[in-house]
XYZ file of N, CA and C in Angstrom:
756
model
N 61.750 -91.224 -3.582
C 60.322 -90.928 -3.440
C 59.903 -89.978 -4.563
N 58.519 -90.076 -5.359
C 58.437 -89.261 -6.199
C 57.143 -88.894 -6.138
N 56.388 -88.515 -7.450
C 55.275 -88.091 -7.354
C 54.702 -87.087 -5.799
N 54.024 -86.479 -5.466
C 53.413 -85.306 -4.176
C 54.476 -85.356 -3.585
N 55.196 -86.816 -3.086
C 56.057 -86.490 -1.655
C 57.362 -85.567 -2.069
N 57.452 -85.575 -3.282
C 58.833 -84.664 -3.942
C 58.202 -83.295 -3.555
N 56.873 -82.771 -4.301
C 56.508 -81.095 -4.353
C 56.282 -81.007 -2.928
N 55.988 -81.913 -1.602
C 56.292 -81.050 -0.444
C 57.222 -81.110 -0.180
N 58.266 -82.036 -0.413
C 59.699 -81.362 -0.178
C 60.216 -80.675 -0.095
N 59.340 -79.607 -1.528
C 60.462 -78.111 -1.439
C 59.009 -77.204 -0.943
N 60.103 -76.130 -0.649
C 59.398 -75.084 -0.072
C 58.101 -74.309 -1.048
N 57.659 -73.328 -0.329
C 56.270 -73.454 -0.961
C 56.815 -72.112 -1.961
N 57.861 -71.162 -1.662
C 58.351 -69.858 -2.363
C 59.391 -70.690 -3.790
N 59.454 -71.760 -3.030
C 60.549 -72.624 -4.348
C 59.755 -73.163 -5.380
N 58.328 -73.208 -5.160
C 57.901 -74.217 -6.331
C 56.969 -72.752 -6.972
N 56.869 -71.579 -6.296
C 55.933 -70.787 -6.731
C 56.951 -69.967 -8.056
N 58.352 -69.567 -7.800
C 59.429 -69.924 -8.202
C 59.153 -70.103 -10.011
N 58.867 -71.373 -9.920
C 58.415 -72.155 -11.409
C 57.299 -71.994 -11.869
N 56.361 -70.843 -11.087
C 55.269 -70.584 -12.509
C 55.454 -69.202 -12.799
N 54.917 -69.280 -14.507
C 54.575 -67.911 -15.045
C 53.423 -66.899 -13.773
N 54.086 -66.026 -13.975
C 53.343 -65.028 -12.835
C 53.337 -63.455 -13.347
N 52.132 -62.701 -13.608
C 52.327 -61.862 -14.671
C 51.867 -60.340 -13.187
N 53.224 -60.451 -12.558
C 53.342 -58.914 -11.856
C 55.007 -58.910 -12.029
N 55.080 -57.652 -11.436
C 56.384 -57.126 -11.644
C 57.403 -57.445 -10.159
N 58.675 -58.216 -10.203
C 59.350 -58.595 -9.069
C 59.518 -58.064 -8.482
N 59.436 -56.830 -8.342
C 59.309 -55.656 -7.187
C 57.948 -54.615 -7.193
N 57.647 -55.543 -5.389
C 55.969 -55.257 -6.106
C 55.382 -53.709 -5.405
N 56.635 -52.348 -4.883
C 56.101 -51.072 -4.966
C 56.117 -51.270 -6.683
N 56.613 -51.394 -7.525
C 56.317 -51.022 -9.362
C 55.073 -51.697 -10.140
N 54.731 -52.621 -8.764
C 53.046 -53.440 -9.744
C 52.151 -52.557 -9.335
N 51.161 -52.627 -9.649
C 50.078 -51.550 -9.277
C 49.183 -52.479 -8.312
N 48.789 -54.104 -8.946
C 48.115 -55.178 -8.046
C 48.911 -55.040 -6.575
N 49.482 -55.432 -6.868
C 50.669 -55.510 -5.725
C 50.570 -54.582 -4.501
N 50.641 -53.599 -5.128
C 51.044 -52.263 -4.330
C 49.905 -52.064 -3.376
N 48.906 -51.832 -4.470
C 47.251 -51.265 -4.015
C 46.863 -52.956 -2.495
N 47.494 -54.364 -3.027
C 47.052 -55.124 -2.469
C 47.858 -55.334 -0.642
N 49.233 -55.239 -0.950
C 49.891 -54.427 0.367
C 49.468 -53.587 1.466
N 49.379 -52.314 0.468
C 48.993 -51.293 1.208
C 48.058 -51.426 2.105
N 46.646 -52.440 1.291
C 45.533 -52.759 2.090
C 45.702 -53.564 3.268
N 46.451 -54.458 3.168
C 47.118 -55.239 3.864
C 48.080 -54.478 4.784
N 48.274 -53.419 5.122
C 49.449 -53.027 6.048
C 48.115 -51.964 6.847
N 47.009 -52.019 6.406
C 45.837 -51.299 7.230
C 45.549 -52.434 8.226
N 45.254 -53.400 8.038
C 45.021 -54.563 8.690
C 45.897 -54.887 9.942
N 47.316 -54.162 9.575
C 47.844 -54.783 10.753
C 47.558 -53.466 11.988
N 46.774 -52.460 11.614
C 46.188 -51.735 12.608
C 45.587 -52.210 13.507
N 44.822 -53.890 13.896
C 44.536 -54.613 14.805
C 45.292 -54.766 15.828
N 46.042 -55.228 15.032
C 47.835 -55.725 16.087
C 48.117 -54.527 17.110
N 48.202 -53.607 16.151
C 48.725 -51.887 17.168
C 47.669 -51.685 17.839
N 46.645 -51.893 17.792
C 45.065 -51.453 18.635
C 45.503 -52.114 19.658
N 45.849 -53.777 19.468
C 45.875 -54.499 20.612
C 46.918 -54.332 21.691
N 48.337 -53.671 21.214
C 48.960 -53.367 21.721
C 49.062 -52.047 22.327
N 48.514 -50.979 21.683
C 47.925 -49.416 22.520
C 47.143 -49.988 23.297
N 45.905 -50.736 23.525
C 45.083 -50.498 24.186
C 45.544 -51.529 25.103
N 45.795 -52.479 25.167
C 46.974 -53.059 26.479
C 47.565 -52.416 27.139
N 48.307 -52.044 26.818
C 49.296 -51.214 27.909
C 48.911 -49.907 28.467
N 48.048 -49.134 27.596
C 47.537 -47.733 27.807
C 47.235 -47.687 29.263
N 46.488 -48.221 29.883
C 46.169 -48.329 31.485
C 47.584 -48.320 32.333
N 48.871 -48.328 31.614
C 49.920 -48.643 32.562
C 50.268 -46.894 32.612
N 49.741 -46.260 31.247
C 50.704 -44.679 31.301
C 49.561 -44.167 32.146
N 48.624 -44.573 31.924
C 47.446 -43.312 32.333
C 47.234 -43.741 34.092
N 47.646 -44.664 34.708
C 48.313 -44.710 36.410
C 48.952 -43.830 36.373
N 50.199 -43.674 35.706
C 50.886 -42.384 36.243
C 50.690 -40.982 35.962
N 49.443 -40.676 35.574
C 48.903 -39.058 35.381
C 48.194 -39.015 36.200
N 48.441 -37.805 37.120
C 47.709 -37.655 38.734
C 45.802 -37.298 38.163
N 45.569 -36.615 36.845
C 44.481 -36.349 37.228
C 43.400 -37.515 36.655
N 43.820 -38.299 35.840
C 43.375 -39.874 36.098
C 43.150 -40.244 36.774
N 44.027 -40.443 38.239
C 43.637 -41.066 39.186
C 42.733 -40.587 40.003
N 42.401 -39.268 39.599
C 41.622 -38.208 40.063
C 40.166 -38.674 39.750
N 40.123 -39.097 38.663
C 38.923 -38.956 37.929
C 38.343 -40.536 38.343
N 39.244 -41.615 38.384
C 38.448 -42.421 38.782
C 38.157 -42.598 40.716
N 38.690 -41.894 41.227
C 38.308 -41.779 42.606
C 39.692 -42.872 43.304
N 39.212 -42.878 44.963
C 39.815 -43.684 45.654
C 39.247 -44.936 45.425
N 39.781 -45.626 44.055
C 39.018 -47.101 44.252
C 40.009 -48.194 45.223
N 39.742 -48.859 45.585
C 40.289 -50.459 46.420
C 41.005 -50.944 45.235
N 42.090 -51.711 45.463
C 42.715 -52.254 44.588
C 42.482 -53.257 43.721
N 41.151 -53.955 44.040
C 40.367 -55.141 43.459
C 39.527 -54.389 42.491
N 39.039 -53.743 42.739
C 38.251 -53.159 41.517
C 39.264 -52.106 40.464
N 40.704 -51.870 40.963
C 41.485 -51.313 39.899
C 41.947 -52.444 38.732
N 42.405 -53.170 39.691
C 42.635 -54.975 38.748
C 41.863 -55.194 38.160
N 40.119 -54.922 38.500
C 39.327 -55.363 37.704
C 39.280 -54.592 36.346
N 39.479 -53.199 36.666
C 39.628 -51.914 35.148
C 40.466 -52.317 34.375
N 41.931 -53.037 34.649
C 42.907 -53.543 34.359
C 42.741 -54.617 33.319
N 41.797 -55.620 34.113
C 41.644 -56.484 33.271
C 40.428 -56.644 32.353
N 39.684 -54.964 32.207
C 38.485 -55.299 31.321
C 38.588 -55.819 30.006
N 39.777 -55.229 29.394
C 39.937 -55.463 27.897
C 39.954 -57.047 27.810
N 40.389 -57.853 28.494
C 40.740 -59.129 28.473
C 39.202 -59.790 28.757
N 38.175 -59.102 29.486
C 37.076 -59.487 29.963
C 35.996 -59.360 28.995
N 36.152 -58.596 28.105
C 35.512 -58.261 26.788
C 35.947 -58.956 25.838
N 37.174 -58.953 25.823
C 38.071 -59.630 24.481
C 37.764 -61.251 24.754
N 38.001 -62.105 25.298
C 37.946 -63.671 25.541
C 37.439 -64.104 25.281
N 35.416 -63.557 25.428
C 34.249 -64.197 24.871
C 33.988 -63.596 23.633
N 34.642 -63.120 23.120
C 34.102 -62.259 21.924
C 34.753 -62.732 20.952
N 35.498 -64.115 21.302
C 36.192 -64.473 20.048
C 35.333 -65.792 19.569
N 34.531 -66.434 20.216
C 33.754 -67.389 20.192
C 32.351 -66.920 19.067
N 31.897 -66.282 19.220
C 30.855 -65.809 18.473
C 31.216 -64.779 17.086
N 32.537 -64.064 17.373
C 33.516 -63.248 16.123
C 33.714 -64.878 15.078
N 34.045 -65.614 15.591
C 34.367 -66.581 14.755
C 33.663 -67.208 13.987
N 31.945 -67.385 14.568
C 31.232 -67.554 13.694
C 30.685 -66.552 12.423
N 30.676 -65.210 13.298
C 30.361 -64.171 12.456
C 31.609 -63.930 11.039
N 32.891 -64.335 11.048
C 33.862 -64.150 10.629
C 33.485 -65.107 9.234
N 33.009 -66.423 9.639
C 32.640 -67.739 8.386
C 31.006 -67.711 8.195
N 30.454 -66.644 8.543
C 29.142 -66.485 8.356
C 29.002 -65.317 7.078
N 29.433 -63.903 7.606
C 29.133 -62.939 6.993
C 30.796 -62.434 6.089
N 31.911 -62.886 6.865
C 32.945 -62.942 5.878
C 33.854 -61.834 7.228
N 35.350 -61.892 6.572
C 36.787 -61.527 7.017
C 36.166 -59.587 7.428
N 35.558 -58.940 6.143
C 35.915 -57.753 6.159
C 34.703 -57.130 6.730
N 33.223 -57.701 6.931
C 32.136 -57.630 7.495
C 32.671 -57.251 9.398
N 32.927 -58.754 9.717
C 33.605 -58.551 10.952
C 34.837 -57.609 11.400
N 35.599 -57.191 10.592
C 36.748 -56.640 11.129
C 35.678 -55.084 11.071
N 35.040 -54.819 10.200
C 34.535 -53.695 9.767
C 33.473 -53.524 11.485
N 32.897 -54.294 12.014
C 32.434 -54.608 13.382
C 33.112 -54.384 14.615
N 33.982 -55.031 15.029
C 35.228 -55.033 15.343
C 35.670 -53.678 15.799
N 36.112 -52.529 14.626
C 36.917 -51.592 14.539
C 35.794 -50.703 14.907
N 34.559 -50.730 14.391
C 33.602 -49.681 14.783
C 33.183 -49.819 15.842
N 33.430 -50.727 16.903
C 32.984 -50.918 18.269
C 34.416 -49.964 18.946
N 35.575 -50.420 18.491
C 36.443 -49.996 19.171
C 36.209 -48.213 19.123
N 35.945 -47.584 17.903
C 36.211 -46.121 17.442
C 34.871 -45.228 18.830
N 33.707 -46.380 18.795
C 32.635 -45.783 19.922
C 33.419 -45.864 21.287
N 33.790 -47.196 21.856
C 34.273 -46.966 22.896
C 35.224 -46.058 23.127
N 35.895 -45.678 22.187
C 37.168 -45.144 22.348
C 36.353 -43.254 22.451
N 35.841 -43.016 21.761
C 35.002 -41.531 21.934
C 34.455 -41.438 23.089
N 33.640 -42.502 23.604
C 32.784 -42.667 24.795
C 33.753 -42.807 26.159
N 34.581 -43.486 26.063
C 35.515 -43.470 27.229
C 36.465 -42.161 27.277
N 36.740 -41.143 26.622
C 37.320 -40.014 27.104
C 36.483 -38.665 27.598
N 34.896 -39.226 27.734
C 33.850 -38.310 28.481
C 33.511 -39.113 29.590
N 33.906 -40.003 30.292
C 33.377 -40.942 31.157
C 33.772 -40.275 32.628
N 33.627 -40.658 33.895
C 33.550 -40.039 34.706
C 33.358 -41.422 36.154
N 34.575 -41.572 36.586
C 34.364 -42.618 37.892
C 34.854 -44.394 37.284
N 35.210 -44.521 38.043
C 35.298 -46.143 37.791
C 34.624 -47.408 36.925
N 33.608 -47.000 37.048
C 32.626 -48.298 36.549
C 32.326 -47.408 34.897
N 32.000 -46.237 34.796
C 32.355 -46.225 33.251
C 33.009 -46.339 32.226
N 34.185 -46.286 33.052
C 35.733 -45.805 32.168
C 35.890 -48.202 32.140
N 35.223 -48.807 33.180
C 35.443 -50.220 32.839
C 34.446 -50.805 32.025
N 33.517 -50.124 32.228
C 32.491 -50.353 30.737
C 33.010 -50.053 29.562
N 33.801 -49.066 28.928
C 34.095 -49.074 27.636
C 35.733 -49.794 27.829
N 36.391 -50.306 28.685
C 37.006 -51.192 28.371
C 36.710 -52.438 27.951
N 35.694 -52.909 28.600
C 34.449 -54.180 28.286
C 34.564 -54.059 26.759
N 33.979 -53.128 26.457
C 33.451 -52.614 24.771
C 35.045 -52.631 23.989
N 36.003 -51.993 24.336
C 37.020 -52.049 23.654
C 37.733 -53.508 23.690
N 37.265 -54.047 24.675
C 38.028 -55.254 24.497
C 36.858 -56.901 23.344
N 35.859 -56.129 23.374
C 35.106 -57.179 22.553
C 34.989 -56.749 21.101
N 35.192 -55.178 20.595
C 35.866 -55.050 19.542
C 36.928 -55.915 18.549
N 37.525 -55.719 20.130
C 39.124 -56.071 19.543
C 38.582 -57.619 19.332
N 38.176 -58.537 20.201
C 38.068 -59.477 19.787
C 37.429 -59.661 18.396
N 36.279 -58.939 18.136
C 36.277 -59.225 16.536
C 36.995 -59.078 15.378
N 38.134 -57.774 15.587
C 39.139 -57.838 15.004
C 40.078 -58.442 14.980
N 40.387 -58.768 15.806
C 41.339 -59.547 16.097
C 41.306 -61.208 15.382
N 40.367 -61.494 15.661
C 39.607 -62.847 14.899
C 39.571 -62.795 13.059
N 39.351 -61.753 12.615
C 39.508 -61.990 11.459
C 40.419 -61.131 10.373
N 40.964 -60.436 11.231
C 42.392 -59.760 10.329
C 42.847 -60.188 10.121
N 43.894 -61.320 10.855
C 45.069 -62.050 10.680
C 44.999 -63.112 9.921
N 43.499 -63.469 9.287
C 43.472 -64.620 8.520
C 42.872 -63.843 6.968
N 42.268 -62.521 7.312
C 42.044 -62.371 6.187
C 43.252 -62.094 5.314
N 44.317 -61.063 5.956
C 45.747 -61.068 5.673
C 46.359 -62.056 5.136
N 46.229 -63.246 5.732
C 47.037 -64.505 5.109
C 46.599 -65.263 3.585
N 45.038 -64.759 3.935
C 43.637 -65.418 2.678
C 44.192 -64.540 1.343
N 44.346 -63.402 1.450
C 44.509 -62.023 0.180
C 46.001 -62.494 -0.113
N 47.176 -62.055 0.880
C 48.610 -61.622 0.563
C 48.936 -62.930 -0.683
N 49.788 -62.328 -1.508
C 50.672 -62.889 -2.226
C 51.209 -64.301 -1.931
N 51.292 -65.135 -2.621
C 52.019 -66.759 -2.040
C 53.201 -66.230 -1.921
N 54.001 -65.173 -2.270
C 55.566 -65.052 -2.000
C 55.438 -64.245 -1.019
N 54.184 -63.342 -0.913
C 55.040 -62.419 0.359
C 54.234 -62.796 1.621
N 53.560 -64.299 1.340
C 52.052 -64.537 2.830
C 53.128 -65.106 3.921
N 54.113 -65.368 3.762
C 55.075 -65.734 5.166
C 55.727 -64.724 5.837
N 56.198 -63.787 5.456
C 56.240 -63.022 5.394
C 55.207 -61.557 6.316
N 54.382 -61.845 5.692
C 53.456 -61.067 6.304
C 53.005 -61.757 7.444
N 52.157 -63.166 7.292
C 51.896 -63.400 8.704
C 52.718 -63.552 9.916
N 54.159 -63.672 9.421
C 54.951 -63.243 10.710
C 54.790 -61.874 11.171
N 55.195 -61.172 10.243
C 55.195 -59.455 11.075
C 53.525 -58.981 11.576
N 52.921 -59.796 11.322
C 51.351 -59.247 11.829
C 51.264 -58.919 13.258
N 51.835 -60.170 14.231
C 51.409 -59.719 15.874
C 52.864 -58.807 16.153
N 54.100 -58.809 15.162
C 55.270 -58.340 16.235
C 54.658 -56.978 15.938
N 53.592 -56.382 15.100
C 52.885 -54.417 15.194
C 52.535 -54.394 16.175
N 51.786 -55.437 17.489
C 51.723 -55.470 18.914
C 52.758 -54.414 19.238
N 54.111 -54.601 19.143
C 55.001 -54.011 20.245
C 55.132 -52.214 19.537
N 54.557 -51.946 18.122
C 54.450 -50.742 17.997
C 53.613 -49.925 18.269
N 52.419 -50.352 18.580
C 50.948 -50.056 19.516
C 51.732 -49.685 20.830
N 51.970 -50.502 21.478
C 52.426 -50.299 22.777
C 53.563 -49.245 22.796
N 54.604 -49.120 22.024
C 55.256 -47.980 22.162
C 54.511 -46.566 22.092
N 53.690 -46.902 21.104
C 53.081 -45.343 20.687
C 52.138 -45.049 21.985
N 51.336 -46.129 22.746
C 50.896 -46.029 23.815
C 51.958 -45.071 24.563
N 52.950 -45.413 25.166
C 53.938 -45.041 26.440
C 54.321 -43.679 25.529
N 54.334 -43.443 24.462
C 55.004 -42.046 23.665
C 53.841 -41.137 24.344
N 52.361 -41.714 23.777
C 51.421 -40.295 24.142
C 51.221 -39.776 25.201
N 50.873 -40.866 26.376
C 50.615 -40.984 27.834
C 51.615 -39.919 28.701
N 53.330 -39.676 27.672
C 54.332 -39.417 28.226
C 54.206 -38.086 27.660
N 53.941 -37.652 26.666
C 53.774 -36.399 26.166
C 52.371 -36.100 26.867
N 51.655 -36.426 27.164
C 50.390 -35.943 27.931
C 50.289 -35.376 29.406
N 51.528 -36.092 29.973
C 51.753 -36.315 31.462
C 51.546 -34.780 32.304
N 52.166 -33.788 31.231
C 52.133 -32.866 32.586
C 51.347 -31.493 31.662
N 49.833 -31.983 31.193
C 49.137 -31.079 30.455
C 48.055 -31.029 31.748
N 47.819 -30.027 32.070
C 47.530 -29.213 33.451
C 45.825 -29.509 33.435
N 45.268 -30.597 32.405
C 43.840 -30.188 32.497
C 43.459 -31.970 32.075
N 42.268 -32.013 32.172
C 41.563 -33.824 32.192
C 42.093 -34.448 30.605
N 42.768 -33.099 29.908
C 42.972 -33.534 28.418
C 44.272 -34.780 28.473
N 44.688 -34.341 30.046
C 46.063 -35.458 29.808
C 46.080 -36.591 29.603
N 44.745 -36.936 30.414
C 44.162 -38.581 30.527
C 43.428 -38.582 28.916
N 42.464 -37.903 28.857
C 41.514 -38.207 27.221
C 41.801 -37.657 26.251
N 43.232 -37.509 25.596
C 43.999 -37.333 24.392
C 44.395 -39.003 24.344
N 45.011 -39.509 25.463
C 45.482 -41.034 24.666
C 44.101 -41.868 24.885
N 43.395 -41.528 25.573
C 42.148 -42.516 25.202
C 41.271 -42.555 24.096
N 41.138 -41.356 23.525
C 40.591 -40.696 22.473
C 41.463 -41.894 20.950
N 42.755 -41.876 21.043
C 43.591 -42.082 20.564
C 43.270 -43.363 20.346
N 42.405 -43.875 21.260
C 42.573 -45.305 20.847
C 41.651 -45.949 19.979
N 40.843 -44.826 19.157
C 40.322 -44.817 18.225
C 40.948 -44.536 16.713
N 42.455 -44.468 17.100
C 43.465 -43.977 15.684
C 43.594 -45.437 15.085
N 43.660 -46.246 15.534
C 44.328 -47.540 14.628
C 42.916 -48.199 13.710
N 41.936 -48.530 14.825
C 40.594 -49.405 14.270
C 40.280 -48.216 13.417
N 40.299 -46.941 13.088
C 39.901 -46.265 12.278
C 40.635 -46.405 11.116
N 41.892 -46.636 11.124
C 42.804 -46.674 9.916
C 42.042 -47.861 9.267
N 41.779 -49.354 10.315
C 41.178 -50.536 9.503
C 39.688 -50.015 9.320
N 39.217 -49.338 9.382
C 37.796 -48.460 8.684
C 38.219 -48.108 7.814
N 39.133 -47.384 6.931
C 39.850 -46.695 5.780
C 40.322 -47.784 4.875
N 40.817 -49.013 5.856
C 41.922 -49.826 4.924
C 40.241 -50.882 4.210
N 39.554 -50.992 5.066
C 38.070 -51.554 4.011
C 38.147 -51.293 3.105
N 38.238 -50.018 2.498
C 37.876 -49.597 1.248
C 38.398 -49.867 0.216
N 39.712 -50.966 0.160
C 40.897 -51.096 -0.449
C 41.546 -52.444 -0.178
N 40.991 -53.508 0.443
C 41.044 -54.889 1.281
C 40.088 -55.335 0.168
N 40.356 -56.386 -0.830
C 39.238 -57.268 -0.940
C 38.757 -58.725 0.205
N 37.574 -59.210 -0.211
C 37.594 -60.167 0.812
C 37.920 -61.430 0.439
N 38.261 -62.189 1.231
C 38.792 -63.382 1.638
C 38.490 -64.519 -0.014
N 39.383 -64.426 -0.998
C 39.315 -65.740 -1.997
C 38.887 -66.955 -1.198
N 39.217 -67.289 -0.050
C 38.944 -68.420 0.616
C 37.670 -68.786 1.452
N 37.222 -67.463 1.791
C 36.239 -67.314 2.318
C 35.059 -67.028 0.985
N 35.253 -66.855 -0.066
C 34.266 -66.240 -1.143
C 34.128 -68.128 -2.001
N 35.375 -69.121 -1.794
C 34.578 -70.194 -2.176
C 34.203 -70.906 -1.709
N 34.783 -70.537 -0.014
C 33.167 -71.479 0.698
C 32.242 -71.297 1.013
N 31.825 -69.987 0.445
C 30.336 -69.937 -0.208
C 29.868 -69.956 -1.163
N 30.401 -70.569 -2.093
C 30.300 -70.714 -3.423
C 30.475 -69.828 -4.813
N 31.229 -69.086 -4.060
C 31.148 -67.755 -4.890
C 33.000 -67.882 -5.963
N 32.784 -68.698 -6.465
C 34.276 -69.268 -7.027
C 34.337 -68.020 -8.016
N 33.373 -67.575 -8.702
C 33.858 -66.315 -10.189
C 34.342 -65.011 -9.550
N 33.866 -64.539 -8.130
C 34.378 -63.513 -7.228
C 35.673 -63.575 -6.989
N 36.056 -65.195 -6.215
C 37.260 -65.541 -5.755
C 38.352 -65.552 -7.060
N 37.842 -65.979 -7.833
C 39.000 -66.154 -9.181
C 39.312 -64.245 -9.810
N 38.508 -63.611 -9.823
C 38.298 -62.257 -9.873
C 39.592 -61.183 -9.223
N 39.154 -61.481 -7.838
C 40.114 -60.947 -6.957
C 41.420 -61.350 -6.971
N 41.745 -62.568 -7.202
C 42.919 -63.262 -7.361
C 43.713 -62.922 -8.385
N 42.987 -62.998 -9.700
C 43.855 -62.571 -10.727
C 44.189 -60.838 -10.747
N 43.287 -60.211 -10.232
C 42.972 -58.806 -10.273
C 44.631 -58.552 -9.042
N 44.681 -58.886 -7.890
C 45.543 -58.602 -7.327
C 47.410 -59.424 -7.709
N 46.677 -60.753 -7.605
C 48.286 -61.291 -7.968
C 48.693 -61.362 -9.796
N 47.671 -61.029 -10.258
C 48.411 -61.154 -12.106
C 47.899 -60.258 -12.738
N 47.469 -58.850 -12.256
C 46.918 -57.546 -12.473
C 45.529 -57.960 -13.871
N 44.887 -58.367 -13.275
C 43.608 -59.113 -13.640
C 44.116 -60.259 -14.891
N 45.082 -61.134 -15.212
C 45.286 -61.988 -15.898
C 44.743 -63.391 -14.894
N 43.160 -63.419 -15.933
C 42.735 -64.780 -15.174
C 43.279 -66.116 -15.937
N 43.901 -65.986 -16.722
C 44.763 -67.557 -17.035
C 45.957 -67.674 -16.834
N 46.884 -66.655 -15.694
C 47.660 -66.795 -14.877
C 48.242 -68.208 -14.351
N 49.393 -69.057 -14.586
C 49.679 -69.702 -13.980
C 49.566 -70.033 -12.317
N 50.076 -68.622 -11.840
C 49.742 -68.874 -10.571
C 48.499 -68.614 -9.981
N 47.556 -67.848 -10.747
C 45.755 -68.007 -10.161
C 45.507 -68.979 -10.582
């Protein structure tokens, strides 16, 4: 078999392999590289959001003055607090998605993260049941906008050698969210005042804030910039990150 059916044969790091590519093979020593990473390792602050703010409801049950604060609720309406993030998050990926191929990758995540940073301020002054599940509502439709367009803008930017790579390790930052969750909740546990409960809630404004920071340093989506026609942007960014602005780059 020859001609196309040969080049999918081999792998996609094997044929990238065979072009001139003007960064340095170890890419902390490129500067494209580095600066384009880095931005890229802000991004996976979604992942950890999603995973702190999941589990967080499991540490903050076991701090007595939490349970204090939201009263003697019935167990149906605790399930329901339980499951706000999920109640916010579900529909919010339907309309994130348009907003994501409308206004672009870093518009939305930039949405996204600033919903989460309010709820997250607003829910450690809250007071009773039904508020503290209102800004779960809010934190969980955040997340859905982040969530919706990090992981593709990540894949759209990263490097052809290091985009497998990366989009694997994107959701396993889930399980480092969640640790750092059970770390604070556990260091909080026996602080004698309401700070025990609203230090890790507060907290859950640390990650979507990092992807507020990592904006500044994320370009947007080559893929998303030519399906809007914006091909001299997309070619721009491309060479600028993968061939430290060499736009007649083999591999741009």
């Amino acid at each position: 078999m020859g001609g196309p059916a040969g080049v999918v044969a081999e792998s996609g790091n094997a044929i990238y392999k065979t072009l001139n590519n003007n960064v340095n093979p170890k890419w902390m020593r490129d500067p494209g590289l580095r600066r384009l990473n880095f931005g890229i390792l802000t991004m996976f602050a979604s992942a950890a959001a999603n995973g702190y703010d999941g589990s967080l409801i499991n540490g903050l049950l076991a701090i007595p003055l939490f349970n204090q604060n939201l009263g003697n609720v019935k167990s149906s309406i605790l399930g329901l607090i339980l499951a706000g993030i999920s109640l916010g998050g579900l529909p919010s990926f339907i309309p994130a998605s348009y907003v994501s191929d409308m206004m672009g990758r870093r518009f939305t995540v930039g949405i996204g993260s600033s919903l989460m940073v309010a709820a997250a301020v607003i829910q450690c002054a809250t007071h009773g049941p039904w508020a503290f599940f209102g800004t779960r509502v809010l934190l969980g439709i955040g997340l859905g906008f982040a969530q919706t367009a990090a992981p593709p803008l990540t894949t759209e930017i990263a490097h052809p050698k290091h985009r497998g790579n990366i989009t694997n390790l994107f959701q396993a930052i889930w399980y480092w969210g969640s640790i750092v969750s059970a770390c604070v909740t556990l260091g909080t546990l026996f602080l004698g005042n309401n700070w025990s409960w609203r230090i890790p809630c507060l907290l859950q404004g640390l990650f979507p804030g990092i992807q507020l920071l990592g904006l500044m340093f994320v370009p947007e989506s080559p893929r998303w910039l030519v399906s809007k026609g914006r091909h001299e942007e997309a070619l721009n960014i491309l060479a600028q990150y993968h061939a430290n602005g060499d736009r007649e780059d083999e591999l741009v």
